[in-house]
Amino acid sequence: MKHRTMFFVFIALFILLVSVVAILFLPNMSATLINTVPEYPPEFHSFDPVKTIGTEAVTVDKTNVKAIIAAIKRPDEYFSKTQSTISHDSGSASFARQKWVKGELSRVDVFPSVSSQSPTAHYIYTAEAVYAWRPGERTAHKTARGSFEPDDEQMMMSYEDITSAKDEDIVTAQLTVYDGTACVYAEVRNPASGYTNRYWVSYSTGLLVFGQSLTPEGKVVYSVTSTQTDISPQDMETFRLPNGEFPT
């Protein structure tokens, strides 16, 4: 019995020693998290539509925002780079994504952090299939697209959520400016979770410029921002699979 007691005491002391060493010598993991949750509202103000978007007749409110979002012509081809931030009690972590769109083709490259220069995975979407592979692999794994969406891989809030929301769940909407871009702003409540999503959608391109998700208490737990957008025609070579072929 005495030996058994000494054994447990030894184990307890060993665990304590390991904990102290970890605290003193291992890097502070929370310090490496990137806290980039922006303050609200960023440039949330009215503007002169004549000077900003060249029209006098634009009025946006919660009664017509769904129709306006649906009517904005989105580019058939574009490139976007986004940063997504997930916040929690001990800090926050940010991730980067790059996305190319050419008609029905979409490609998303996944990066483990905003500072990383090397992607960890590649995805190409067609109307019916998804191809996925890691850097260095010579063959892509193909699966039926189903409900998979490029926005999901891009960790992107979808502006289609605005058009599909019930009228009573749209809290407010208006024209505003985010980072110098004329945007349609919409605030949509999710009745099931109690969370509220905020969307800043470019009035000229229909692409999401910035988005936030808040708890019922008003705490920002997720945000996504577009850090680069190019709406010029995209090179077909971007969509070549690792075996040298193009998706069919």
mmCIF file with all atom_site columns, N, CA and C in Angstrom, residues 90-114:
data_model
loop_
_atom_site.group_PDB
_atom_site.id
_atom_site.type_symbol
_atom_site.label_atom_id
_atom_site.label_alt_id
_atom_site.label_comp_id
_atom_site.label_asym_id
_atom_site.label_entity_id
_atom_site.label_seq_id
_atom_site.pdbx_PDB_ins_code
_atom_site.Cartn_x
_atom_site.Cartn_y
_atom_site.Cartn_z
_atom_site.occupancy
_atom_site.B_iso_or_equiv
_atom_site.pdbx_formal_charge
_atom_site.auth_seq_id
_atom_site.auth_comp_id
_atom_site.auth_asym_id
_atom_site.auth_atom_id
_atom_site.pdbx_PDB_model_num
ATOM 1  N N  . SER A 1 90  ? -10.098 32.810 -25.558 1.00 0.00 ? 90  SER A N  1
ATOM 2  C CA . SER A 1 90  ? -8.667  32.978 -25.314 1.00 0.00 ? 90  SER A CA 1
ATOM 3  C C  . SER A 1 90  ? -7.945  33.748 -26.418 1.00 0.00 ? 90  SER A C  1
ATOM 4  N N  . GLY A 1 91  ? -8.659  34.214 -27.412 1.00 0.00 ? 91  GLY A N  1
ATOM 5  C CA . GLY A 1 91  ? -8.021  34.989 -28.481 1.00 0.00 ? 91  GLY A CA 1
ATOM 6  C C  . GLY A 1 91  ? -8.734  34.799 -29.801 1.00 0.00 ? 91  GLY A C  1
ATOM 7  N N  . SER A 1 92  ? -7.970  34.784 -30.873 1.00 0.00 ? 92  SER A N  1
ATOM 8  C CA . SER A 1 92  ? -8.543  34.576 -32.199 1.00 0.00 ? 92  SER A CA 1
ATOM 9  C C  . SER A 1 92  ? -7.480  34.024 -33.132 1.00 0.00 ? 92  SER A C  1
ATOM 10 N N  . ALA A 1 93  ? -7.921  33.397 -34.201 1.00 0.00 ? 93  ALA A N  1
ATOM 11 C CA . ALA A 1 93  ? -6.998  32.851 -35.200 1.00 0.00 ? 93  ALA A CA 1
ATOM 12 C C  . ALA A 1 93  ? -7.513  33.208 -36.585 1.00 0.00 ? 93  ALA A C  1
ATOM 13 N N  . SER A 1 94  ? -6.598  33.512 -37.495 1.00 0.00 ? 94  SER A N  1
ATOM 14 C CA . SER A 1 94  ? -6.975  33.946 -38.836 1.00 0.00 ? 94  SER A CA 1
ATOM 15 C C  . SER A 1 94  ? -6.413  33.002 -39.895 1.00 0.00 ? 94  SER A C  1
ATOM 16 N N  . PHE A 1 95  ? -7.165  32.874 -40.984 1.00 0.00 ? 95  PHE A N  1
ATOM 17 C CA . PHE A 1 95  ? -6.800  31.971 -42.059 1.00 0.00 ? 95  PHE A CA 1
ATOM 18 C C  . PHE A 1 95  ? -7.000  32.691 -43.394 1.00 0.00 ? 95  PHE A C  1
ATOM 19 N N  . ALA A 1 96  ? -6.213  32.307 -44.394 1.00 0.00 ? 96  ALA A N  1
ATOM 20 C CA . ALA A 1 96  ? -6.299  32.938 -45.714 1.00 0.00 ? 96  ALA A CA 1
ATOM 21 C C  . ALA A 1 96  ? -6.781  31.936 -46.751 1.00 0.00 ? 96  ALA A C  1
ATOM 22 N N  . ARG A 1 97  ? -7.496  32.459 -47.748 1.00 0.00 ? 97  ARG A N  1
ATOM 23 C CA . ARG A 1 97  ? -7.971  31.659 -48.871 1.00 0.00 ? 97  ARG A CA 1
ATOM 24 C C  . ARG A 1 97  ? -7.806  32.471 -50.154 1.00 0.00 ? 97  ARG A C  1
ATOM 25 N N  . GLN A 1 98  ? -7.570  31.776 -51.266 1.00 0.00 ? 98  GLN A N  1
ATOM 26 C CA . GLN A 1 98  ? -7.566  32.406 -52.579 1.00 0.00 ? 98  GLN A CA 1
ATOM 27 C C  . GLN A 1 98  ? -8.571  31.671 -53.459 1.00 0.00 ? 98  GLN A C  1
ATOM 28 N N  . LYS A 1 99  ? -9.310  32.438 -54.247 1.00 0.00 ? 99  LYS A N  1
ATOM 29 C CA . LYS A 1 99  ? -10.370 31.847 -55.060 1.00 0.00 ? 99  LYS A CA 1
ATOM 30 C C  . LYS A 1 99  ? -10.336 32.428 -56.473 1.00 0.00 ? 99  LYS A C  1
ATOM 31 N N  . TRP A 1 100 ? -10.455 31.534 -57.458 1.00 0.00 ? 100 TRP A N  1
ATOM 32 C CA . TRP A 1 100 ? -10.553 31.927 -58.858 1.00 0.00 ? 100 TRP A CA 1
ATOM 33 C C  . TRP A 1 100 ? -11.874 31.419 -59.402 1.00 0.00 ? 100 TRP A C  1
ATOM 34 N N  . VAL A 1 101 ? -12.556 32.227 -60.197 1.00 0.00 ? 101 VAL A N  1
ATOM 35 C CA . VAL A 1 101 ? -13.821 31.836 -60.806 1.00 0.00 ? 101 VAL A CA 1
ATOM 36 C C  . VAL A 1 101 ? -13.753 32.114 -62.298 1.00 0.00 ? 101 VAL A C  1
ATOM 37 N N  . LYS A 1 102 ? -14.160 31.134 -63.081 1.00 0.00 ? 102 LYS A N  1
ATOM 38 C CA . LYS A 1 102 ? -14.231 31.293 -64.542 1.00 0.00 ? 102 LYS A CA 1
ATOM 39 C C  . LYS A 1 102 ? -15.469 30.534 -65.010 1.00 0.00 ? 102 LYS A C  1
ATOM 40 N N  . GLY A 1 103 ? -16.574 31.251 -65.153 1.00 0.00 ? 103 GLY A N  1
ATOM 41 C CA . GLY A 1 103 ? -17.825 30.600 -65.520 1.00 0.00 ? 103 GLY A CA 1
ATOM 42 C C  . GLY A 1 103 ? -18.266 29.634 -64.437 1.00 0.00 ? 103 GLY A C  1
ATOM 43 N N  . GLU A 1 104 ? -18.452 28.358 -64.805 1.00 0.00 ? 104 GLU A N  1
ATOM 44 C CA . GLU A 1 104 ? -18.875 27.339 -63.848 1.00 0.00 ? 104 GLU A CA 1
ATOM 45 C C  . GLU A 1 104 ? -17.708 26.732 -63.085 1.00 0.00 ? 104 GLU A C  1
ATOM 46 N N  . LEU A 1 105 ? -16.498 27.111 -63.446 1.00 0.00 ? 105 LEU A N  1
ATOM 47 C CA . LEU A 1 105 ? -15.320 26.599 -62.753 1.00 0.00 ? 105 LEU A CA 1
ATOM 48 C C  . LEU A 1 105 ? -14.927 27.510 -61.595 1.00 0.00 ? 105 LEU A C  1
ATOM 49 N N  . SER A 1 106 ? -14.588 26.906 -60.467 1.00 0.00 ? 106 SER A N  1
ATOM 50 C CA . SER A 1 106 ? -14.074 27.651 -59.321 1.00 0.00 ? 106 SER A CA 1
ATOM 51 C C  . SER A 1 106 ? -12.895 26.889 -58.738 1.00 0.00 ? 106 SER A C  1
ATOM 52 N N  . ARG A 1 107 ? -11.893 27.618 -58.319 1.00 0.00 ? 107 ARG A N  1
ATOM 53 C CA . ARG A 1 107 ? -10.753 27.003 -57.638 1.00 0.00 ? 107 ARG A CA 1
ATOM 54 C C  . ARG A 1 107 ? -10.514 27.740 -56.328 1.00 0.00 ? 107 ARG A C  1
ATOM 55 N N  . VAL A 1 108 ? -10.260 26.980 -55.267 1.00 0.00 ? 108 VAL A N  1
ATOM 56 C CA . VAL A 1 108 ? -9.950  27.560 -53.962 1.00 0.00 ? 108 VAL A CA 1
ATOM 57 C C  . VAL A 1 108 ? -8.665  26.936 -53.446 1.00 0.00 ? 108 VAL A C  1
ATOM 58 N N  . ASP A 1 109 ? -7.701  27.778 -53.067 1.00 0.00 ? 109 ASP A N  1
ATOM 59 C CA . ASP A 1 109 ? -6.480  27.333 -52.407 1.00 0.00 ? 109 ASP A CA 1
ATOM 60 C C  . ASP A 1 109 ? -6.570  27.698 -50.931 1.00 0.00 ? 109 ASP A C  1
ATOM 61 N N  . VAL A 1 110 ? -6.248  26.740 -50.071 1.00 0.00 ? 110 VAL A N  1
ATOM 62 C CA . VAL A 1 110 ? -6.386  26.894 -48.626 1.00 0.00 ? 110 VAL A CA 1
ATOM 63 C C  . VAL A 1 110 ? -5.012  27.119 -48.005 1.00 0.00 ? 110 VAL A C  1
ATOM 64 N N  . PHE A 1 111 ? -4.898  28.164 -47.183 1.00 0.00 ? 111 PHE A N  1
ATOM 65 C CA . PHE A 1 111 ? -3.655  28.482 -46.490 1.00 0.00 ? 111 PHE A CA 1
ATOM 66 C C  . PHE A 1 111 ? -3.867  28.350 -44.987 1.00 0.00 ? 111 PHE A C  1
ATOM 67 N N  . PRO A 1 112 ? -2.888  27.804 -44.252 1.00 0.00 ? 112 PRO A N  1
ATOM 68 C CA . PRO A 1 112 ? -3.073  27.569 -42.821 1.00 0.00 ? 112 PRO A CA 1
ATOM 69 C C  . PRO A 1 112 ? -3.081  28.830 -41.972 1.00 0.00 ? 112 PRO A C  1
ATOM 70 N N  . SER A 1 113 ? -2.560  29.940 -42.512 1.00 0.00 ? 113 SER A N  1
ATOM 71 C CA . SER A 1 113 ? -2.548  31.205 -41.781 1.00 0.00 ? 113 SER A CA 1
ATOM 72 C C  . SER A 1 113 ? -2.445  32.339 -42.776 1.00 0.00 ? 113 SER A C  1
ATOM 73 N N  . VAL A 1 114 ? -2.623  33.563 -42.304 1.00 0.00 ? 114 VAL A N  1
ATOM 74 C CA . VAL A 1 114 ? -2.547  34.712 -43.206 1.00 0.00 ? 114 VAL A CA 1
ATOM 75 C C  . VAL A 1 114 ? -1.119  35.002 -43.627 1.00 0.00 ? 114 VAL A C  1
#
